[in-house]
PDB file of C-alpha atoms in Angstrom:
ATOM      1  CA  MET A   1      47.936 -65.188  -3.328  1.00  0.00           C
ATOM      2  CA  ILE A   2      45.124 -67.778  -3.879  1.00  0.00           C
ATOM      3  CA  ILE A   3      43.286 -67.414  -7.257  1.00  0.00           C
ATOM      4  CA  LEU A   4      40.340 -69.333  -7.790  1.00  0.00           C
ATOM      5  CA  VAL A   5      38.875 -70.062 -11.424  1.00  0.00           C
ATOM      6  CA  GLY A   6      35.454 -71.530 -11.155  1.00  0.00           C
ATOM      7  CA  GLY A   7      31.708 -71.161 -11.391  1.00  0.00           C
ATOM      8  CA  GLU A   8      28.414 -73.187 -11.655  1.00  0.00           C
ATOM      9  CA  LYS A   9      28.512 -73.474 -15.417  1.00  0.00           C
ATOM     10  CA  GLY A  10      30.533 -75.891 -17.267  1.00  0.00           C
ATOM     11  CA  GLY A  11      32.101 -75.330 -20.874  1.00  0.00           C
ATOM     12  CA  SER A  12      33.077 -71.610 -20.417  1.00  0.00           C
ATOM     13  CA  GLY A  13      36.722 -72.314 -20.524  1.00  0.00           C
ATOM     14  CA  LYS A  14      37.716 -72.109 -16.700  1.00  0.00           C
ATOM     15  CA  SER A  15      40.524 -74.539 -17.240  1.00  0.00           C
ATOM     16  CA  CYS A  16      41.850 -73.085 -20.253  1.00  0.00           C
ATOM     17  CA  ILE A  17      41.796 -69.524 -18.370  1.00  0.00           C
ATOM     18  CA  ALA A  18      43.342 -70.988 -15.163  1.00  0.00           C
ATOM     19  CA  GLN A  19      46.247 -72.721 -17.173  1.00  0.00           C
ATOM     20  CA  ASN A  20      47.087 -69.674 -19.363  1.00  0.00           C
ATOM     21  CA  ILE A  21      47.080 -67.291 -16.278  1.00  0.00           C
ATOM     22  CA  ALA A  22      49.345 -69.838 -14.517  1.00  0.00           C
ATOM     23  CA  VAL A  23      51.898 -69.800 -17.341  1.00  0.00           C
ATOM     24  CA  PHE A  24      51.717 -65.813 -17.615  1.00  0.00           C
ATOM     25  CA  LEU A  25      52.424 -65.436 -14.009  1.00  0.00           C
ATOM     26  CA  ALA A  26      54.981 -68.190 -13.854  1.00  0.00           C
ATOM     27  CA  ARG A  27      56.849 -67.382 -17.249  1.00  0.00           C
ATOM     28  CA  ASP A  28      56.388 -63.634 -17.682  1.00  0.00           C
ATOM     29  CA  CYS A  29      56.015 -62.568 -14.059  1.00  0.00           C
ATOM     30  CA  GLY A  30      58.596 -64.833 -12.186  1.00  0.00           C
ATOM     31  CA  ALA A  31      56.065 -66.108  -9.713  1.00  0.00           C
ATOM     32  CA  ALA A  32      56.496 -69.594  -8.147  1.00  0.00           C
ATOM     33  CA  VAL A  33      53.106 -71.071  -9.183  1.00  0.00           C
ATOM     34  CA  ILE A  34      51.331 -74.093  -8.229  1.00  0.00           C
ATOM     35  CA  MET A  35      47.905 -75.419  -9.821  1.00  0.00           C
ATOM     36  CA  VAL A  36      45.321 -77.173  -7.672  1.00  0.00           C
ATOM     37  CA  ASP A  37      42.979 -79.434  -9.866  1.00  0.00           C
ATOM     38  CA  CYS A  38      39.486 -79.908  -8.152  1.00  0.00           C
ATOM     39  CA  ASP A  39      37.792 -81.175 -11.196  1.00  0.00           C
ATOM     40  CA  PRO A  40      37.206 -85.011 -11.515  1.00  0.00           C
ATOM     41  CA  GLN A  41      37.560 -84.497 -15.266  1.00  0.00           C
ATOM     42  CA  ARG A  42      41.323 -83.848 -14.629  1.00  0.00           C
ATOM     43  CA  THR A  43      41.605 -81.353 -17.403  1.00  0.00           C
ATOM     44  CA  THR A  44      44.253 -79.352 -15.964  1.00  0.00           C
ATOM     45  CA  SER A  45      46.180 -82.462 -14.545  1.00  0.00           C
ATOM     46  CA  ASP A  46      46.154 -83.712 -18.061  1.00  0.00           C
ATOM     47  CA  TRP A  47      47.411 -80.489 -19.321  1.00  0.00           C
ATOM     48  CA  ILE A  48      50.199 -80.543 -16.800  1.00  0.00           C
ATOM     49  CA  GLN A  49      51.089 -84.324 -17.686  1.00  0.00           C
ATOM     50  CA  ALA A  50      51.388 -83.329 -21.341  1.00  0.00           C
ATOM     51  CA  ARG A  51      53.409 -80.122 -20.338  1.00  0.00           C
ATOM     52  CA  ASN A  52      55.950 -82.225 -18.472  1.00  0.00           C
ATOM     53  CA  GLN A  53      56.817 -83.849 -21.759  1.00  0.00           C
ATOM     54  CA  HIS A  54      58.470 -80.652 -22.754  1.00  0.00           C
ATOM     55  CA  PRO A  55      61.319 -79.743 -20.408  1.00  0.00           C
ATOM     56  CA  GLU A  56      62.025 -76.577 -22.083  1.00  0.00           C
ATOM     57  CA  LEU A  57      58.693 -75.129 -20.860  1.00  0.00           C
ATOM     58  CA  THR A  58      58.419 -73.126 -17.823  1.00  0.00           C
ATOM     59  CA  SER A  59      57.913 -75.632 -14.835  1.00  0.00           C
ATOM     60  CA  ILE A  60      54.420 -75.577 -13.212  1.00  0.00           C
ATOM     61  CA  ASN A  61      53.434 -77.819 -10.401  1.00  0.00           C
ATOM     62  CA  CYS A  62      50.045 -79.310  -9.884  1.00  0.00           C
ATOM     63  CA  VAL A  63      48.269 -81.222  -7.158  1.00  0.00           C
ATOM     64  CA  GLN A  64      44.650 -82.791  -7.015  1.00  0.00           C
ATOM     65  CA  LEU A  65      42.604 -81.922  -4.080  1.00  0.00           C
ATOM     66  CA  TYR A  66      38.890 -82.487  -3.293  1.00  0.00           C
ATOM     67  CA  GLY A  67      36.387 -81.630  -0.777  1.00  0.00           C
ATOM     68  CA  LYS A  68      37.480 -79.530   2.390  1.00  0.00           C
ATOM     69  CA  ILE A  69      40.600 -78.226   1.006  1.00  0.00           C
ATOM     70  CA  ARG A  70      40.799 -74.947   3.048  1.00  0.00           C
ATOM     71  CA  HIS A  71      43.888 -75.883   5.284  1.00  0.00           C
ATOM     72  CA  ASP A  72      45.501 -77.790   2.216  1.00  0.00           C
ATOM     73  CA  LEU A  73      45.449 -74.178   0.400  1.00  0.00           C
ATOM     74  CA  LEU A  74      46.567 -72.168   3.219  1.00  0.00           C
ATOM     75  CA  SER A  75      49.583 -74.554   3.470  1.00  0.00           C
ATOM     76  CA  LEU A  76      50.235 -74.348  -0.088  1.00  0.00           C
ATOM     77  CA  GLU A  77      50.227 -70.498   0.041  1.00  0.00           C
ATOM     78  CA  GLN A  78      53.145 -70.612   2.490  1.00  0.00           C
ATOM     79  CA  HIS A  79      55.270 -72.122  -0.210  1.00  0.00           C
ATOM     80  CA  TYR A  80      54.279 -70.590  -3.326  1.00  0.00           C
ATOM     81  CA  ASP A  81      53.762 -66.934  -4.696  1.00  0.00           C
ATOM     82  CA  VAL A  82      50.404 -68.059  -6.389  1.00  0.00           C
ATOM     83  CA  VAL A  83      47.930 -70.903  -5.752  1.00  0.00           C
ATOM     84  CA  ILE A  84      45.746 -71.247  -8.808  1.00  0.00           C
ATOM     85  CA  VAL A  85      42.683 -73.395  -8.283  1.00  0.00           C
ATOM     86  CA  ASP A  86      40.788 -74.943 -11.090  1.00  0.00           C
ATOM     87  CA  CYS A  87      37.280 -75.872  -9.531  1.00  0.00           C
ATOM     88  CA  GLY A  88      35.438 -77.073 -12.629  1.00  0.00           C
ATOM     89  CA  GLY A  89      31.780 -76.124 -13.458  1.00  0.00           C
ATOM     90  CA  GLN A  90      29.903 -76.677 -10.431  1.00  0.00           C
ATOM     91  CA  ASP A  91      28.912 -75.477  -7.139  1.00  0.00           C
ATOM     92  CA  ASN A  92      30.639 -77.879  -4.621  1.00  0.00           C
ATOM     93  CA  LEU A  93      32.445 -78.057  -1.366  1.00  0.00           C
ATOM     94  CA  ALA A  94      35.941 -77.581  -2.822  1.00  0.00           C
ATOM     95  CA  LEU A  95      34.564 -74.393  -4.831  1.00  0.00           C
ATOM     96  CA  ARG A  96      33.224 -72.747  -1.285  1.00  0.00           C
ATOM     97  CA  ALA A  97      36.151 -73.997   0.597  1.00  0.00           C
ATOM     98  CA  THR A  98      38.500 -72.115  -1.928  1.00  0.00           C
ATOM     99  CA  MET A  99      36.303 -68.981  -1.743  1.00  0.00           C
ATOM    100  CA  SER A 100      36.761 -69.039   2.045  1.00  0.00           C
ATOM    101  CA  VAL A 101      40.574 -68.290   1.559  1.00  0.00           C
ATOM    102  CA  ALA A 102      40.831 -66.944  -1.918  1.00  0.00           C
ATOM    103  CA  SER A 103      42.445 -63.471  -2.612  1.00  0.00           C
ATOM    104  CA  HIS A 104      40.791 -63.522  -6.042  1.00  0.00           C
ATOM    105  CA  VAL A 105      37.851 -65.285  -7.636  1.00  0.00           C
ATOM    106  CA  LEU A 106      37.495 -65.245 -11.410  1.00  0.00           C
ATOM    107  CA  MET A 107      34.175 -66.576 -13.004  1.00  0.00           C
ATOM    108  CA  PRO A 108      34.299 -67.323 -16.613  1.00  0.00           C
ATOM    109  CA  LEU A 109      30.983 -66.999 -18.364  1.00  0.00           C
ATOM    110  CA  ARG A 110      30.151 -67.135 -22.197  1.00  0.00           C
ATOM    111  CA  PRO A 111      27.593 -64.463 -23.553  1.00  0.00           C
ATOM    112  CA  LYS A 112      24.853 -67.052 -23.689  1.00  0.00           C
ATOM    113  CA  ARG A 113      21.627 -66.989 -21.941  1.00  0.00           C
ATOM    114  CA  ARG A 114      22.171 -70.532 -20.152  1.00  0.00           C
ATOM    115  CA  ASP A 115      25.448 -69.229 -18.787  1.00  0.00           C
ATOM    116  CA  LEU A 116      23.918 -65.907 -17.624  1.00  0.00           C
ATOM    117  CA  LYS A 117      21.200 -67.876 -15.804  1.00  0.00           C
ATOM    118  CA  THR A 118      23.845 -69.042 -13.223  1.00  0.00           C
ATOM    119  CA  VAL A 119      24.948 -65.415 -12.406  1.00  0.00           C
ATOM    120  CA  ASN A 120      22.148 -65.104  -9.701  1.00  0.00           C
ATOM    121  CA  HIS A 121      23.257 -68.347  -7.941  1.00  0.00           C
ATOM    122  CA  MET A 122      27.067 -67.365  -8.016  1.00  0.00           C
ATOM    123  CA  ASP A 123      26.159 -63.878  -6.551  1.00  0.00           C
ATOM    124  CA  ASP A 124      24.420 -65.743  -3.633  1.00  0.00           C
ATOM    125  CA  VAL A 125      27.670 -68.021  -3.305  1.00  0.00           C
ATOM    126  CA  VAL A 126      29.960 -64.888  -3.380  1.00  0.00           C
ATOM    127  CA  ALA A 127      27.936 -63.166  -0.911  1.00  0.00           C
ATOM    128  CA  THR A 128      27.936 -66.035   1.580  1.00  0.00           C
ATOM    129  CA  CYS A 129      31.580 -66.531   1.187  1.00  0.00           C
ATOM    130  CA  MET A 130      32.296 -62.958   1.635  1.00  0.00           C
ATOM    131  CA  MET A 131      30.977 -62.930   5.196  1.00  0.00           C
ATOM    132  CA  ILE A 132      33.880 -65.365   5.976  1.00  0.00           C
ATOM    133  CA  ASN A 133      36.410 -63.720   3.640  1.00  0.00           C
ATOM    134  CA  PRO A 134      35.519 -60.080   3.285  1.00  0.00           C
ATOM    135  CA  LYS A 135      38.706 -59.278   1.462  1.00  0.00           C
ATOM    136  CA  MET A 136      38.103 -61.553  -1.542  1.00  0.00           C
ATOM    137  CA  GLN A 137      37.909 -59.934  -4.847  1.00  0.00           C
ATOM    138  CA  ALA A 138      35.443 -61.452  -7.065  1.00  0.00           C
ATOM    139  CA  SER A 139      35.122 -60.963 -10.992  1.00  0.00           C
ATOM    140  CA  PHE A 140      33.202 -62.360 -13.779  1.00  0.00           C
ATOM    141  CA  VAL A 141      34.986 -62.557 -17.197  1.00  0.00           C
ATOM    142  CA  ILE A 142      33.224 -62.981 -20.278  1.00  0.00           C
ATOM    143  CA  THR A 143      34.925 -65.854 -22.590  1.00  0.00           C
ATOM    144  CA  GLN A 144      34.731 -67.308 -25.937  1.00  0.00           C
ATOM    145  CA  CYS A 145      33.064 -64.306 -27.413  1.00  0.00           C
ATOM    146  CA  PRO A 146      31.883 -64.431 -31.144  1.00  0.00           C
ATOM    147  CA  ASN A 147      34.305 -62.453 -33.319  1.00  0.00           C
ATOM    148  CA  LEU A 148      31.653 -61.057 -35.753  1.00  0.00           C
ATOM    149  CA  PRO A 149      31.175 -57.144 -35.310  1.00  0.00           C
ATOM    150  CA  SER A 150      27.468 -57.959 -35.601  1.00  0.00           C
ATOM    151  CA  GLN A 151      27.566 -59.991 -32.210  1.00  0.00           C
ATOM    152  CA  ALA A 152      29.255 -57.418 -30.285  1.00  0.00           C
ATOM    153  CA  SER A 153      26.033 -56.365 -28.597  1.00  0.00           C
ATOM    154  CA  ARG A 154      25.878 -59.836 -26.916  1.00  0.00           C
ATOM    155  CA  ILE A 155      29.307 -59.131 -25.099  1.00  0.00           C
ATOM    156  CA  THR A 156      27.741 -55.870 -23.824  1.00  0.00           C
ATOM    157  CA  GLU A 157      24.545 -57.130 -22.728  1.00  0.00           C
ATOM    158  CA  ALA A 158      26.311 -60.031 -20.916  1.00  0.00           C
ATOM    159  CA  LYS A 159      28.528 -57.647 -19.014  1.00  0.00           C
ATOM    160  CA  GLU A 160      25.476 -55.654 -18.002  1.00  0.00           C
ATOM    161  CA  VAL A 161      23.443 -58.582 -16.672  1.00  0.00           C
ATOM    162  CA  CYS A 162      26.595 -59.472 -14.453  1.00  0.00           C
ATOM    163  CA  ARG A 163      26.817 -55.873 -13.273  1.00  0.00           C
ATOM    164  CA  THR A 164      23.283 -55.707 -12.111  1.00  0.00           C
ATOM    165  CA  TYR A 165      24.420 -57.978  -9.330  1.00  0.00           C
ATOM    166  CA  GLY A 166      27.103 -55.616  -8.007  1.00  0.00           C
ATOM    167  CA  ILE A 167      29.920 -57.971  -8.695  1.00  0.00           C
ATOM    168  CA  ASN A 168      32.873 -56.670 -10.735  1.00  0.00           C
ATOM    169  CA  VAL A 169      33.105 -57.456 -14.423  1.00  0.00           C
ATOM    170  CA  LEU A 170      36.348 -57.367 -16.214  1.00  0.00           C
ATOM    171  CA  GLU A 171      36.557 -54.976 -19.331  1.00  0.00           C
ATOM    172  CA  ASN A 172      38.722 -57.605 -20.954  1.00  0.00           C
ATOM    173  CA  VAL A 173      37.269 -60.735 -22.643  1.00  0.00           C
ATOM    174  CA  THR A 174      38.566 -63.709 -24.653  1.00  0.00           C
ATOM    175  CA  TYR A 175      37.293 -64.434 -28.086  1.00  0.00           C
ATOM    176  CA  SER A 176      36.573 -67.867 -29.616  1.00  0.00           C
ATOM    177  CA  ARG A 177      39.933 -68.944 -31.258  1.00  0.00           C
ATOM    178  CA  ASN A 178      41.344 -72.293 -32.260  1.00  0.00           C
ATOM    179  CA  ILE A 179      44.657 -71.604 -30.567  1.00  0.00           C
ATOM    180  CA  TYR A 180      43.146 -71.879 -27.106  1.00  0.00           C
ATOM    181  CA  ASP A 181      42.321 -75.536 -28.071  1.00  0.00           C
ATOM    182  CA  ASP A 182      45.651 -76.226 -29.794  1.00  0.00           C
ATOM    183  CA  SER A 183      47.593 -74.907 -26.886  1.00  0.00           C
ATOM    184  CA  GLU A 184      45.715 -76.960 -24.152  1.00  0.00           C
ATOM    185  CA  GLU A 185      46.351 -80.184 -26.158  1.00  0.00           C
ATOM    186  CA  SER A 186      49.957 -79.740 -26.433  1.00  0.00           C
ATOM    187  CA  GLY A 187      50.341 -78.773 -22.701  1.00  0.00           C
ATOM    188  CA  ARG A 188      51.437 -75.237 -23.653  1.00  0.00           C
ATOM    189  CA  SER A 189      49.815 -71.791 -23.375  1.00  0.00           C
ATOM    190  CA  VAL A 190      48.693 -69.395 -25.983  1.00  0.00           C
ATOM    191  CA  MET A 191      51.610 -67.162 -25.114  1.00  0.00           C
ATOM    192  CA  GLU A 192      54.103 -70.081 -25.964  1.00  0.00           C
ATOM    193  CA  ILE A 193      52.689 -70.779 -29.039  1.00  0.00           C
ATOM    194  CA  GLU A 194      52.040 -67.353 -30.264  1.00  0.00           C
ATOM    195  CA  PRO A 195      53.695 -64.744 -28.018  1.00  0.00           C
ATOM    196  CA  LYS A 196      52.580 -61.749 -30.005  1.00  0.00           C
ATOM    197  CA  GLY A 197      49.104 -63.150 -30.933  1.00  0.00           C
ATOM    198  CA  LYS A 198      45.681 -61.723 -29.936  1.00  0.00           C
ATOM    199  CA  ALA A 199      44.919 -64.644 -27.704  1.00  0.00           C
ATOM    200  CA  ALA A 200      48.289 -64.058 -25.805  1.00  0.00           C
ATOM    201  CA  ASP A 201      47.136 -60.407 -25.336  1.00  0.00           C
ATOM    202  CA  GLU A 202      43.858 -61.331 -24.065  1.00  0.00           C
ATOM    203  CA  ILE A 203      45.268 -63.453 -21.238  1.00  0.00           C
ATOM    204  CA  ARG A 204      47.925 -60.834 -20.371  1.00  0.00           C
ATOM    205  CA  SER A 205      45.145 -58.172 -20.151  1.00  0.00           C
ATOM    206  CA  ILE A 206      42.724 -60.294 -18.049  1.00  0.00           C
ATOM    207  CA  ALA A 207      45.432 -61.272 -15.545  1.00  0.00           C
ATOM    208  CA  CYS A 208      46.591 -57.816 -15.124  1.00  0.00           C
ATOM    209  CA  GLU A 209      43.133 -56.479 -14.744  1.00  0.00           C
ATOM    210  CA  MET A 210      42.209 -58.952 -12.263  1.00  0.00           C
ATOM    211  CA  LEU A 211      45.449 -58.286 -10.163  1.00  0.00           C
ATOM    212  CA  GLN A 212      45.188 -54.434 -10.856  1.00  0.00           C
ATOM    213  CA  ALA A 213      48.536 -54.247 -12.364  1.00  0.00           C
ATOM    214  CA  SER A 214      49.506 -52.236 -15.548  1.00  0.00           C
ATOM    215  CA  SER A 215      51.958 -54.885 -16.796  1.00  0.00           C
ATOM    216  CA  ALA A 216      53.858 -58.074 -16.481  1.00  0.00           C
ATOM    217  CA  GLY A 217      56.861 -55.998 -15.309  1.00  0.00           C
ATOM    218  CA  GLU A 218      54.792 -54.532 -12.336  1.00  0.00           C
ATOM    219  CA  LEU A 219      53.640 -58.052 -11.139  1.00  0.00           C
ATOM    220  CA  ARG A 220      57.196 -59.247 -11.447  1.00  0.00           C
ATOM    221  CA  LYS A 221      58.262 -56.560  -8.943  1.00  0.00           C
ATOM    222  CA  ARG A 222      55.404 -57.548  -6.696  1.00  0.00           C
ATOM    223  CA  PHE A 223      56.547 -61.080  -6.542  1.00  0.00           C
ATOM    224  CA  MET A 224      60.164 -60.255  -6.183  1.00  0.00           C
ATOM    225  CA  ASN A 225      59.204 -57.928  -3.029  1.00  0.00           C
ATOM    226  CA  LEU A 226      57.295 -60.853  -1.632  1.00  0.00           C
ATOM    227  CA  LYS A 227      60.127 -63.217  -1.791  1.00  0.00           C
ATOM    228  CA  VAL A 228      62.498 -60.539  -0.201  1.00  0.00           C
ATOM    229  CA  ASN A 229      59.925 -60.099   2.566  1.00  0.00           C
ATOM    230  CA  ALA A 230      59.722 -63.780   3.034  1.00  0.00           C
ATOM    231  CA  MET A 231      63.240 -64.771   3.401  1.00  0.00           C
ATOM    232  CA  GLY A 232      63.727 -68.292   4.774  1.00  0.00           C
ATOM    233  CA  VAL A 233      60.504 -69.584   3.039  1.00  0.00           C
ATOM    234  CA  GLN A 234      61.336 -72.378   0.509  1.00  0.00           C
ATOM    235  CA  TYR A 235      59.723 -71.865  -2.669  1.00  0.00           C
ATOM    236  CA  GLY A 236      59.279 -74.002  -5.919  1.00  0.00           C
ATOM    237  CA  SER A 237      59.868 -77.758  -5.739  1.00  0.00           C
ATOM    238  CA  GLY A 238      61.008 -80.349  -3.220  1.00  0.00           C
ATOM    239  CA  ARG A 239      58.626 -80.096  -0.491  1.00  0.00           C
ATOM    240  CA  SER A 240      56.215 -82.667   1.203  1.00  0.00           C
ATOM    241  CA  GLU A 241      53.293 -81.329  -0.465  1.00  0.00           C
ATOM    242  CA  GLU A 242      54.471 -82.786  -3.831  1.00  0.00           C
ATOM    243  CA  LYS A 243      53.905 -86.275  -2.723  1.00  0.00           C
ATOM    244  CA  ARG A 244      50.228 -85.868  -3.345  1.00  0.00           C
ATOM    245  CA  TYR A 245      50.810 -84.837  -7.045  1.00  0.00           C
ATOM    246  CA  ALA A 246      48.949 -86.842  -9.420  1.00  0.00           C
ATOM    247  CA  MET A 247      51.850 -86.588 -12.044  1.00  0.00           C
TER     248      MET A 247
END
């Protein structure tokens, strides 16, 4: 499974979403996960580096790749249950290369006009890449939503704008919470800082909805079945791909 978290607009929390979903799948669902950081800002690589300072946390590997990464991703997919690609906030070669092989594409957007203006362009990119990869499941997710009840209409309107382009929009959203920043700074996820908190519930719900699962337990069973069906394939650490890690 290759999951791309990307889009044209920066600042919508793509790296944060990618990191937290990675922890959810590795920690709660028992998946062997590797993250691919395609963003020159190295947000995810820096997060992994901070995370490596805490050996008690669930281990997640990371590699930096740029440009024509299609074959690299297909190679990594042979050794991991999930490859999560953080492409940053721009339409580039790595984004399109990933879309050509991704099983799922998650495009975070804030409920703001300048973010919603990018929907038209991303619709074109998705349509183009689906000619090569028709099985790709693309979804928008609304992030960093305001908590005030008076602002709820902004979330609804943002979802409606996305739906006019015929691309799936997740019902679940993330709200603007300090815990997202706090967890990223320490190399942790919101689930590791506050497992029963609202932010943790948001991430679990988004991941399950994207993967069409009812719970972490269902996903754990899926990954276990994948491992059983792929006997002889080596998972986790110790492969040649790790020579390219930026850690």
